[in-house]
Coordinates of C-alpha atoms and ligand atoms in Angstrom, one line a residue:
X8 CA 176.6 337.9 -126.6
X9 CA 176.2 337.2 -130.3
X10 CA 173.4 335.1 -131.8
X11 CA 176.0 332.3 -132.5
X12 CA 177.2 332.3 -128.9
X13 CA 173.6 332.2 -127.6
X14 CA 173.0 329.1 -129.7
X15 CA 176.2 327.4 -128.7
X16 CA 175.5 327.8 -125.0
X17 CA 172.1 326.1 -125.1
X18 CA 171.4 322.5 -124.0
X19 CA 167.8 321.4 -124.3
X20 CA 167.1 317.9 -123.0
X21 CA 164.6 315.6 -121.4
X22 CA 165.0 313.1 -118.5
X23 CA 163.2 309.8 -119.1
X24 CA 162.7 306.8 -116.9
X25 CA 160.3 304.2 -115.7
X26 CA 158.4 305.7 -112.7
X27 CA 160.3 305.6 -109.4
X28 CA 163.7 305.2 -111.0
X29 CA 164.6 308.7 -109.7
X30 CA 163.8 311.2 -112.5
X31 CA 162.3 313.8 -110.1
X32 CA 165.2 313.4 -107.6
X33 CA 167.8 313.8 -110.3
X34 CA 166.0 316.8 -111.9
X35 CA 166.0 318.4 -108.5
X36 CA 169.7 317.8 -107.8
X37 CA 170.6 319.2 -111.2
X38 CA 168.6 322.3 -110.4
X39 CA 170.4 322.6 -107.0
X40 CA 173.8 322.5 -108.9
X41 CA 172.5 325.2 -111.2
X42 CA 171.5 327.3 -108.1
X43 CA 168.0 327.4 -109.5
X44 CA 166.4 326.1 -106.4
X45 CA 167.6 326.3 -102.8
X46 CA 166.2 323.2 -101.3
X47 CA 165.3 319.6 -102.2
X48 CA 161.6 318.9 -102.5
X49 CA 160.7 321.8 -104.7
X50 CA 160.0 319.8 -107.9
X51 CA 158.6 316.9 -106.0
X52 CA 155.1 318.4 -105.9
X53 CA 154.9 318.0 -109.6
X54 CA 154.6 314.2 -109.4
X55 CA 151.3 312.6 -109.7
X56 CA 151.3 310.5 -106.6
X57 CA 150.6 306.8 -107.2
X58 CA 148.0 306.7 -104.5
X59 CA 146.0 309.4 -106.3
X60 CA 145.9 307.9 -109.8
X61 CA 142.2 307.5 -109.8
X62 CA 141.5 310.8 -108.3
X63 CA 141.1 313.3 -111.2
X64 CA 140.8 316.3 -108.8
X65 CA 144.3 315.5 -107.9
X66 CA 145.2 315.4 -111.5
X67 CA 143.6 318.8 -112.0
X68 CA 145.7 320.2 -109.2
X69 CA 148.8 318.6 -110.6
X70 CA 148.0 320.0 -114.0
X71 CA 148.3 323.5 -112.5
X72 CA 151.6 322.8 -110.9
X73 CA 153.0 321.1 -113.9
X74 CA 152.7 324.2 -116.1
X75 CA 155.4 325.8 -113.9
X76 CA 157.6 322.7 -114.1
X77 CA 157.0 321.9 -117.8
X78 CA 160.4 323.6 -118.6
X79 CA 163.0 324.0 -116.0
X80 CA 165.8 326.3 -117.1
X81 CA 169.0 327.3 -115.3
X82 CA 172.5 328.4 -116.0
X83 CA 175.4 326.2 -115.2
X84 CA 179.0 326.9 -116.2
X85 CA 177.6 329.7 -118.4
X86 CA 175.5 327.3 -120.3
X87 CA 171.7 327.7 -120.6
X88 CA 170.2 324.4 -119.6
X89 CA 166.6 323.7 -120.5
X90 CA 165.1 320.6 -119.0
X91 CA 161.8 319.6 -120.6
X92 CA 159.7 317.7 -118.1
X93 CA 158.1 314.5 -119.2
X94 CA 155.3 313.0 -117.1
X95 CA 156.3 309.7 -115.5
X96 CA 152.8 308.4 -115.3
X97 CA 152.2 305.8 -118.1
X98 CA 148.7 307.2 -118.9
X99 CA 150.5 310.4 -120.1
X100 CA 153.0 308.5 -122.2
X101 CA 151.7 310.3 -125.3
X102 CA 152.8 313.7 -123.8
X103 CA 156.2 312.3 -123.2
X104 CA 156.5 311.1 -126.8
X105 CA 155.5 314.6 -128.0
X106 CA 158.0 316.3 -125.7
X107 CA 160.7 314.1 -127.1
X108 CA 160.2 315.8 -130.5
X109 CA 161.5 319.0 -128.8
X110 CA 164.6 317.8 -127.1
X111 CA 168.1 317.8 -128.5
X112 CA 169.2 315.0 -126.2
X113 CA 168.1 312.8 -123.3
X114 CA 169.3 311.4 -120.0
X115 CA 167.8 308.0 -119.2
X116 CA 167.6 307.1 -115.5
X117 CA 167.7 303.4 -114.6
X118 CA 167.2 301.9 -111.1
X119 CA 170.2 299.8 -110.2
X120 CA 168.1 297.1 -108.6
X121 CA 165.3 296.9 -111.3
X122 CA 167.5 297.4 -114.4
X123 CA 165.7 298.2 -117.6
X124 CA 162.0 298.5 -117.2
X125 CA 159.1 298.5 -119.6
X126 CA 158.4 302.2 -120.0
X127 CA 162.1 302.9 -120.5
X128 CA 162.2 300.4 -123.4
X129 CA 159.3 302.2 -125.2
X130 CA 160.8 305.7 -124.6
X131 CA 164.3 304.8 -125.6
X132 CA 163.0 303.1 -128.8
X133 CA 161.4 306.5 -129.8
X134 CA 164.7 308.3 -129.1
X135 CA 166.7 305.7 -131.1
X136 CA 164.3 306.0 -134.0
X137 CA 165.2 309.7 -134.1
X138 CA 168.9 309.3 -133.3
X139 CA 168.6 311.5 -130.3
X140 CA 171.8 311.4 -128.3
X141 CA 171.4 309.4 -125.0
X142 CA 173.3 309.4 -121.7
X143 CA 172.4 306.7 -119.2
X144 CA 172.5 307.4 -115.4
X145 CA 172.3 304.2 -113.3
X146 CA 170.8 305.4 -110.0
X147 CA 170.5 304.2 -106.4
X148 CA 174.0 302.8 -106.1
X149 CA 173.6 303.2 -102.3
X150 CA 171.3 300.2 -102.5
X151 CA 171.9 296.6 -103.3
X152 CA 171.4 296.1 -107.0
X153 CA 172.5 294.2 -110.1
X154 CA 176.1 293.8 -111.1
X155 CA 177.4 296.6 -113.2
X156 CA 178.3 294.3 -116.1
X157 CA 174.8 292.7 -116.0
X158 CA 173.3 296.2 -116.2
X159 CA 175.5 297.3 -119.1
X160 CA 174.5 294.0 -120.8
X161 CA 170.8 294.7 -120.3
X162 CA 171.2 298.2 -121.7
X163 CA 172.6 296.6 -124.9
X164 CA 170.2 293.7 -125.1
X165 CA 166.9 295.4 -124.1
X166 CA 167.5 298.9 -125.3
X167 CA 169.8 298.2 -128.2
X168 CA 172.3 300.7 -126.9
X169 CA 176.0 300.7 -127.6
X170 CA 177.3 301.5 -124.2
X171 CA 180.5 303.2 -123.2
X172 CA 180.9 303.5 -119.4
X173 CA 182.2 306.9 -118.4
X174 CA 182.2 306.1 -114.7
X175 CA 182.3 302.8 -112.9
X176 CA 181.1 301.9 -109.4
X177 CA 183.4 300.7 -106.6
X178 CA 181.2 298.3 -104.7
X179 CA 177.5 298.6 -104.3
X180 CA 174.8 298.9 -101.6
X181 CA 176.3 298.3 -98.2
X182 CA 179.8 298.1 -99.7
X183 CA 179.4 301.1 -101.9
X184 CA 182.7 303.0 -101.7
X185 CA 182.3 305.4 -104.6
X186 CA 182.9 305.8 -108.2
X187 CA 185.8 305.8 -110.5
X188 CA 185.2 308.6 -113.0
X189 CA 186.7 307.4 -116.3
X190 CA 185.8 310.7 -118.1
X191 CA 187.6 312.9 -115.6
X192 CA 190.0 310.4 -114.3
X193 CA 189.4 310.7 -110.6
X194 CA 187.9 308.8 -107.7
X195 CA 184.9 310.0 -106.0
X196 CA 184.4 308.7 -102.5
X197 CA 180.9 308.1 -101.2
X198 CA 180.2 309.6 -97.8
X199 CA 176.4 309.0 -97.8
X200 CA 175.8 312.6 -96.9
X201 CA 173.2 314.0 -99.2
X202 CA 173.5 317.5 -97.9
X203 CA 177.0 317.9 -99.3
X204 CA 176.6 319.7 -102.5
X205 CA 180.2 319.4 -103.7
X206 CA 181.8 316.1 -103.3
X207 CA 185.5 315.5 -102.6
X208 CA 187.2 313.9 -105.5
X209 CA 190.7 312.6 -105.7
X210 CA 192.5 312.9 -109.0
X211 CA 193.7 309.5 -110.1
X212 CA 194.8 308.8 -113.6
X213 CA 196.9 305.7 -113.1
X214 CA 195.0 302.8 -111.5
X215 CA 198.2 300.8 -111.1
X216 CA 199.3 303.4 -108.5
X217 CA 199.4 301.5 -105.1
X218 CA 197.8 304.5 -103.5
X219 CA 194.5 303.0 -104.7
X220 CA 194.8 300.3 -102.0
X221 CA 195.1 303.0 -99.4
X222 CA 192.1 304.9 -100.6
X223 CA 189.5 302.2 -101.2
X224 CA 191.1 299.0 -99.6
X225 CA 192.9 296.2 -101.3
X226 CA 189.9 294.0 -102.2
X227 CA 188.0 296.9 -103.8
X228 CA 191.2 298.0 -105.6
X229 CA 191.8 294.6 -107.0
X230 CA 188.2 294.3 -108.2
X231 CA 188.1 297.7 -109.7
X232 CA 191.3 297.1 -111.7
X233 CA 190.2 293.8 -113.1
X234 CA 186.7 295.0 -113.8
X235 CA 187.9 298.1 -115.6
X236 CA 190.3 296.1 -117.6
X237 CA 187.5 293.9 -118.7
X238 CA 185.3 296.8 -119.4
X239 CA 188.0 298.4 -121.5
X240 CA 188.3 295.2 -123.5
X241 CA 184.5 294.8 -124.1
X242 CA 183.1 298.3 -124.5
X243 CA 184.2 300.9 -127.1
X244 CA 186.1 304.0 -126.0
X245 CA 184.0 307.0 -125.7
X246 CA 183.6 308.8 -129.0
X247 CA 181.8 312.1 -128.9
X248 CA 180.9 312.0 -132.6
X249 CA 179.3 308.6 -132.3
X250 CA 177.4 309.9 -129.2
X251 CA 176.1 312.9 -131.1
X252 CA 174.9 310.7 -133.9
X253 CA 173.0 308.5 -131.5
X254 CA 175.3 305.6 -132.1
X255 CA 177.1 305.3 -128.8
X256 CA 175.7 305.8 -125.3
X257 CA 177.8 306.9 -122.4
X258 CA 176.9 305.5 -119.0
X259 CA 177.3 307.1 -115.5
X260 CA 176.6 305.5 -112.1
X261 CA 175.5 307.4 -109.0
X262 CA 172.9 308.0 -106.4
X263 CA 170.7 311.0 -107.1
X264 CA 169.2 311.0 -103.6
X265 CA 172.7 311.3 -102.1
X266 CA 173.7 313.8 -104.7
X267 CA 176.4 311.4 -105.6
X268 CA 177.8 311.3 -109.2
X269 CA 175.4 314.0 -110.2
X270 CA 178.0 316.8 -110.6
X271 CA 180.1 314.5 -112.7
X272 CA 177.1 313.7 -114.9
X273 CA 176.2 317.4 -115.3
X274 CA 179.8 318.4 -116.0
X275 CA 180.2 315.8 -118.7
X276 CA 176.7 316.6 -120.1
X277 CA 177.6 320.3 -120.5
X278 CA 180.8 319.3 -122.3
X279 CA 179.4 316.8 -124.7
X280 CA 175.6 317.2 -125.1
X281 CA 174.5 318.7 -128.4
X282 CA 173.6 322.3 -129.0
X283 CA 170.3 322.9 -130.8
X284 CA 170.1 320.5 -133.6
X285 CA 168.9 321.0 -137.2
X286 CA 165.3 319.9 -137.7
X287 CA 163.6 318.4 -140.7
X288 CA 160.6 320.2 -142.2
X289 CA 158.5 318.8 -145.0
X290 CA 160.1 321.2 -147.3
X291 CA 163.8 321.2 -146.1
X292 CA 166.2 320.8 -143.3
X293 CA 166.4 323.9 -141.0
X294 CA 169.5 324.8 -139.2
X295 CA 169.5 326.6 -135.8
X296 CA 171.9 329.2 -137.2
X297 CA 169.4 330.5 -139.7
X298 CA 168.4 334.1 -138.9
X299 CA 164.7 333.8 -139.5
X300 CA 162.5 332.4 -136.8
X301 CA 161.0 329.0 -137.1
X302 CA 159.5 326.9 -134.3
X303 CA 156.7 324.4 -133.7
X304 CA 154.2 323.6 -131.0
X305 CA 154.8 320.4 -129.1
X306 CA 152.6 320.9 -126.1
X307 CA 149.4 322.8 -125.2
X308 CA 148.4 323.4 -121.7
X309 CA 144.9 324.5 -120.8
X310 CA 144.6 327.2 -118.3
X311 CA 143.3 326.2 -114.9
X312 CA 140.8 329.0 -114.7
X313 CA 137.6 327.8 -116.4
X314 CA 136.4 331.4 -116.9
X315 CA 139.3 332.3 -119.2
X316 CA 139.6 329.7 -121.7
X317 CA 143.1 330.6 -122.6
X318 CA 145.8 328.1 -123.0
X319 CA 149.5 328.1 -123.1
X320 CA 151.1 326.7 -126.3
X321 CA 154.7 325.6 -125.9
X322 CA 156.9 326.4 -128.9
X323 CA 160.4 325.0 -129.4
X324 CA 162.5 327.6 -131.2
X325 CA 164.4 325.8 -134.0
X326 CA 166.0 328.7 -135.7
X327 CA 166.3 332.5 -135.5
X328 CA 165.1 334.6 -132.6
X329 CA 161.6 334.9 -131.2
X330 CA 160.8 338.5 -130.3
X331 CA 158.0 340.0 -128.3
X332 CA 155.4 342.0 -130.3
X333 CA 156.8 340.9 -133.7
X334 CA 154.4 339.4 -136.2
X335 CA 154.9 335.7 -137.1
X336 CA 153.2 333.5 -139.6
X337 CA 151.0 330.7 -138.3
X338 CA 151.6 328.6 -141.3
X339 CA 148.5 326.2 -141.0
X340 CA 146.1 329.1 -140.6
X341 CA 148.0 331.4 -143.0
X342 CA 147.7 334.4 -140.7
X343 CA 150.1 336.6 -138.9
X344 CA 150.1 336.7 -135.1
X345 CA 151.8 339.0 -132.6
X346 CA 152.5 338.0 -129.0
X347 CA 152.6 340.7 -126.4
X348 CA 153.5 338.5 -123.4
X349 CA 155.5 335.4 -124.4
X350 CA 156.6 333.4 -121.4
X351 CA 160.1 332.1 -120.8
X352 CA 160.7 329.5 -118.1
X353 CA 163.2 329.7 -115.4
X354 CA 163.5 327.1 -112.7
X355 CA 160.0 327.0 -111.4
X356 CA 159.0 330.4 -112.5
X357 CA 157.7 331.7 -115.8
X358 CA 158.2 335.3 -116.9
X359 CA 157.6 337.6 -119.8
X360 CA 160.6 337.7 -122.1
X361 CA 161.6 340.0 -125.0
X362 CA 163.8 337.6 -126.9
X363 CA 164.4 333.8 -127.1
X364 CA 166.9 331.7 -129.0
X365 CA 167.1 328.3 -130.7
X366 CA 166.8 325.6 -128.1
X367 CA 164.6 327.7 -125.9
X368 CA 160.9 327.0 -125.2
X369 CA 158.5 329.9 -125.3
X370 CA 155.0 329.7 -123.8
X371 CA 152.4 331.6 -125.8
X372 CA 148.9 332.5 -124.6
X373 CA 146.5 331.2 -127.0
X374 CA 142.7 331.3 -127.4
X375 CA 142.4 328.4 -129.7
X376 CA 144.7 329.2 -132.7
X377 CA 147.2 326.4 -132.0
X378 CA 147.2 322.7 -132.4
X379 CA 150.0 320.4 -131.5
X380 CA 152.5 320.2 -134.4
X381 CA 151.7 323.7 -135.8
X382 CA 154.7 325.7 -137.2
X383 CA 155.4 329.4 -136.7
X384 CA 157.8 331.2 -139.1
X385 CA 158.9 334.7 -140.1
X386 CA 156.9 334.3 -143.4
X387 CA 158.2 331.1 -145.0
X388 CA 155.6 328.5 -145.8
X389 CA 157.4 325.7 -143.9
X390 CA 155.8 322.8 -142.1
X391 CA 157.7 320.9 -139.5
X392 CA 157.0 317.2 -139.8
X393 CA 154.0 316.5 -137.7
X394 CA 154.1 314.9 -134.4
X395 CA 152.9 311.3 -134.9
X396 CA 150.0 309.8 -132.9
X397 CA 150.3 306.3 -131.6
X398 CA 147.5 303.8 -131.3
X399 CA 145.5 304.5 -128.1
X400 CA 145.0 301.7 -125.7
X401 CA 141.4 302.4 -124.6
X402 CA 138.4 303.3 -126.7
X403 CA 134.9 304.4 -125.9
X404 CA 131.9 305.9 -127.7
X405 CA 131.4 309.4 -126.5
X406 CA 127.7 310.5 -126.3
X407 CA 126.1 313.9 -125.6
X408 CA 124.5 313.7 -122.2
X409 CA 122.8 317.2 -122.5
X410 CA 121.2 317.8 -125.9
X411 CA 120.9 321.5 -125.2
X412 CA 124.7 321.8 -125.0
X413 CA 125.8 320.0 -128.2
X414 CA 127.6 323.0 -129.5
X415 CA 129.6 323.3 -126.3
X416 CA 130.3 319.7 -126.3
X417 CA 131.7 319.6 -129.8
X418 CA 133.8 322.7 -129.3
X419 CA 135.1 321.2 -126.1
X420 CA 136.0 317.9 -127.6
X421 CA 137.7 319.6 -130.5
X422 CA 139.8 321.8 -128.3
X423 CA 140.8 319.0 -125.9
X424 CA 141.9 316.9 -128.9
X425 CA 144.0 319.8 -130.2
X426 CA 145.6 319.8 -126.8
X427 CA 146.5 316.1 -127.3
X428 CA 144.5 314.9 -124.3
X429 CA 143.1 312.0 -126.4
X430 CA 142.4 311.1 -130.0
X431 CA 139.0 311.3 -131.7
X432 CA 137.8 308.8 -134.4
X433 CA 134.6 309.2 -136.4
X434 CA 133.1 306.0 -137.6
X435 CA 132.7 306.0 -141.4
X436 CA 129.5 303.9 -141.1
X437 CA 127.4 306.1 -138.9
X438 CA 129.4 309.2 -137.9
X439 CA 129.5 308.2 -134.2
X440 CA 132.5 309.5 -132.3
X441 CA 135.0 307.4 -130.5
X442 CA 137.5 308.7 -128.0
X443 CA 140.8 306.8 -127.8
X444 CA 143.2 307.3 -124.8
X445 CA 146.5 305.9 -123.6
X446 CA 145.2 305.5 -120.0
X447 CA 141.7 305.0 -118.6
X448 CA 142.3 308.1 -116.5
X449 CA 141.9 310.5 -119.4
X450 CA 138.2 309.6 -119.8
X451 CA 137.6 311.1 -116.3
X452 CA 139.7 314.1 -117.1
X453 CA 137.8 314.7 -120.4
X454 CA 134.4 314.4 -118.7
X455 CA 135.4 316.7 -115.9
X456 CA 137.0 319.3 -118.1
X457 CA 134.0 319.3 -120.6
X458 CA 131.7 320.0 -117.7
X459 CA 133.9 322.6 -115.9
X460 CA 135.4 324.4 -118.8
X461 CA 132.7 324.1 -121.5
X462 CA 129.5 323.5 -119.6
X463 CA 128.9 320.3 -121.6
X464 CA 128.1 316.8 -120.4
X465 CA 129.1 313.5 -121.9
X466 CA 128.7 309.9 -121.2
X467 CA 130.7 306.9 -122.5
X468 CA 129.8 303.6 -123.9
X469 CA 132.2 300.7 -124.3
X470 CA 133.6 300.0 -127.7
X471 CA 135.9 297.1 -127.8
X472 CA 139.0 297.9 -129.9
X473 CA 142.3 296.2 -129.6
X474 CA 144.4 298.6 -131.7
X475 CA 143.8 301.6 -134.1
X476 CA 145.8 301.1 -137.2
X477 CA 146.4 303.9 -139.8
X478 CA 145.6 302.6 -143.2
X479 CA 148.0 303.0 -146.1
X480 CA 146.4 301.7 -149.2
X481 CA 149.4 302.3 -151.4
X482 CA 147.0 302.1 -154.4
X483 CA 143.5 303.2 -153.3
X484 CA 142.0 302.0 -156.7
X485 CA 143.2 298.5 -156.3
X486 CA 140.5 295.8 -156.0
X487 CA 141.9 294.4 -152.7
X488 CA 141.6 297.8 -151.1
X489 CA 138.1 298.2 -152.3
X490 CA 137.2 294.8 -150.9
X491 CA 138.9 295.7 -147.6
X492 CA 136.8 298.8 -147.3
X493 CA 133.6 297.0 -148.1
X494 CA 134.1 294.0 -145.8
X495 CA 135.6 296.0 -142.9
X496 CA 133.3 299.0 -143.2
X497 CA 132.0 298.6 -139.6
X498 CA 135.5 299.0 -138.3
X499 CA 136.7 301.9 -140.4
X500 CA 136.9 305.5 -139.0
X501 CA 138.6 308.8 -139.8
X502 CA 141.0 310.4 -137.4
X503 CA 140.9 314.2 -136.8
X504 CA 143.2 314.8 -139.7
X505 CA 140.9 312.8 -142.0
X506 CA 143.2 309.8 -142.2
X507 CA 141.6 306.4 -142.6
X508 CA 141.9 304.2 -139.5
X509 CA 141.1 300.5 -139.1
X510 CA 139.9 299.7 -135.5
X511 CA 140.8 296.1 -135.0
X512 CA 138.7 294.4 -132.3
X513 CA 141.3 291.7 -131.5
X514 CA 144.8 290.7 -132.2
X515 CA 143.4 287.8 -134.1
X516 CA 141.2 289.9 -136.4
X517 CA 144.2 292.2 -137.0
X518 CA 146.3 289.3 -138.1
X519 CA 143.6 287.9 -140.3
X520 CA 143.1 291.2 -141.9
X521 CA 146.8 291.6 -142.6
X522 CA 147.1 288.2 -144.2
X523 CA 143.8 288.6 -146.2
X524 CA 144.7 292.0 -147.6
X525 CA 148.5 292.1 -147.8
X526 CA 148.6 295.2 -150.1
X527 CA 146.7 297.3 -147.5
X528 CA 149.4 298.3 -145.1
X529 CA 148.4 298.9 -141.5
X530 CA 150.5 301.1 -139.2
X531 CA 150.4 301.7 -135.4
X532 CA 151.7 305.2 -135.9
X533 CA 149.9 308.0 -137.7
X534 CA 152.9 309.0 -139.8
X535 CA 154.6 306.7 -142.3
X536 CA 156.5 306.9 -145.5
Ligands
G4P610 P1 160.6 309.2 -110.5 O1 160.5 310.7 -110.6 O2 161.4 308.6 -111.5 O3 159.3 308.6 -110.4 O4 161.3 308.9 -109.1 P2 161.6 309.8 -107.8 O5 162.7 310.7 -108.1 O6 160.4 310.3 -107.2 O7 162.2 308.6 -106.9 C1 161.5 307.5 -106.5 C2 161.9 307.1 -105.1 O8 163.3 306.6 -105.2 C3 161.8 308.1 -104.1 O9 161.5 307.5 -102.9 C4 163.2 308.7 -104.0 O10 163.5 309.3 -102.8 C5 164.0 307.4 -104.2 N1 165.4 307.6 -104.8 C6 165.7 308.4 -105.7 N2 167.1 308.4 -105.9 C7 167.6 307.5 -105.0 C8 168.9 307.1 -104.7 O11 169.9 307.4 -105.3 N3 169.0 306.1 -103.7 C9 167.9 305.7 -103.0 N4 168.1 304.8 -102.0 N5 166.6 306.1 -103.3 C10 166.5 307.0 -104.3 P3 160.0 307.5 -102.3 O12 160.1 306.9 -101.0 O13 159.1 307.0 -103.3 O14 159.6 309.0 -102.2 P4 160.0 310.1 -101.1 O15 159.2 309.7 -100.0 O16 161.5 309.9 -100.8 O17 159.7 311.4 -101.7

């Protein structure tokens, strides 16, 4: 197969949802279709169980399992599908944001009864900012839920999507009869039998055909006709170009648990989802078809074995081919590296691979060379735009609890931050270190890992911060900026990249600061123009 053909057959995407909407179940059904797993339940272990959220030993165990399910690849209709796993737990939202820099499209799963939920809003906002093509799957149609029109409305209002339904439910919950597939023009009858892998579909391209009454009953036929007529009037016709630009969002209905509507989703996805997209580097736009390798690190996973401090760096290939034992330039460090055992991911297994193509994810064993956001090339000095950090939610002073082990402690903190476990801020005033995390859980994880992987001990002390804001002075010499730095010196810190950060202790103080120093721009994301 030619290089071109290899690129064209790749679809790399992520599934995002609020916890419990059905992301894991859908992932599993997709893998079943791809023949990548034989039975349901295989991916399930990857979930961090709600009951165990305060148990970091459980998290550690899960961390091991989740290396294997970080990337789930399979072949379907001769296409190479790479699903990038995103943790559902909100304490790991930052991981999900980073993973979204490596996907070419996403599928958003919505629970029919709950509609659009908080975490979905945040994640979809990130996708929209980057114009990532989105397909929506409304799940759990076997249960009573919201009216289809209300849901489509919610997608527009809360997520700002321009929806175009490609399937439409016939009834719901107890009365759920099936789905009319607008994309394929057929009717898919619901049997409620989750063991059936292939559903029976009835081709049906003219809804006026009186056969419809015979198939789904006269009441359902009447409702379907009038609702679809309304939908046709209200929502735009599906336009693949608009979808690929992130301007229109196809919607499917189904029930992942019952394996219903999943094949339709997958078939359409394979037809329309983007092949590896070009990516912006600081220097230029890089196209997947370019022959020279470029790629970037979007995730680092520490090894479970504390005796071998090696880690797995996940690289998304943007252009060219990645080959085993070939020397590549680690741009930030300016040195050439060779990799003798790059890993590729297949279903739940990882294996050593000789060559990978754009869209693929390669796992590289690393002893501390990589940081999230690093670029690898064939020699060109190219830097993919960094992966932004968001303001953490929780902040604590981190103290050394064993003075004999300070070297180990700082090394440990440094490496854990490179992995993206949390963010480190150093107060300008006195050099004290503050750890900021998205969830309270990470503090335990850090403490545990420092002790078990680095032999260091830490303790925490509360530090009340409402938000970390990255400071953009526009003009650092301006008097207002100097005044801001003087008055707020107690609240100023540097992040790991040396960028100035204002740690606002309350919403009120943030607002006051913004109005008092209007020329000092404060951002909740570490990257801004
Ligand atoms: P998540 O990864 O988005 O967090 O969701 P997950 O797939 O784990 O699904 C959450 C719950 O919703 C699970 O039930 C799952 O079985 C159920 N579910 C998923 N799809 C459907 C569907 O189409 N219809 C119905 N009725 N339920 C669905 P659970 O009781 O939390 O877990 P389990 O005991 O079934 O594993």
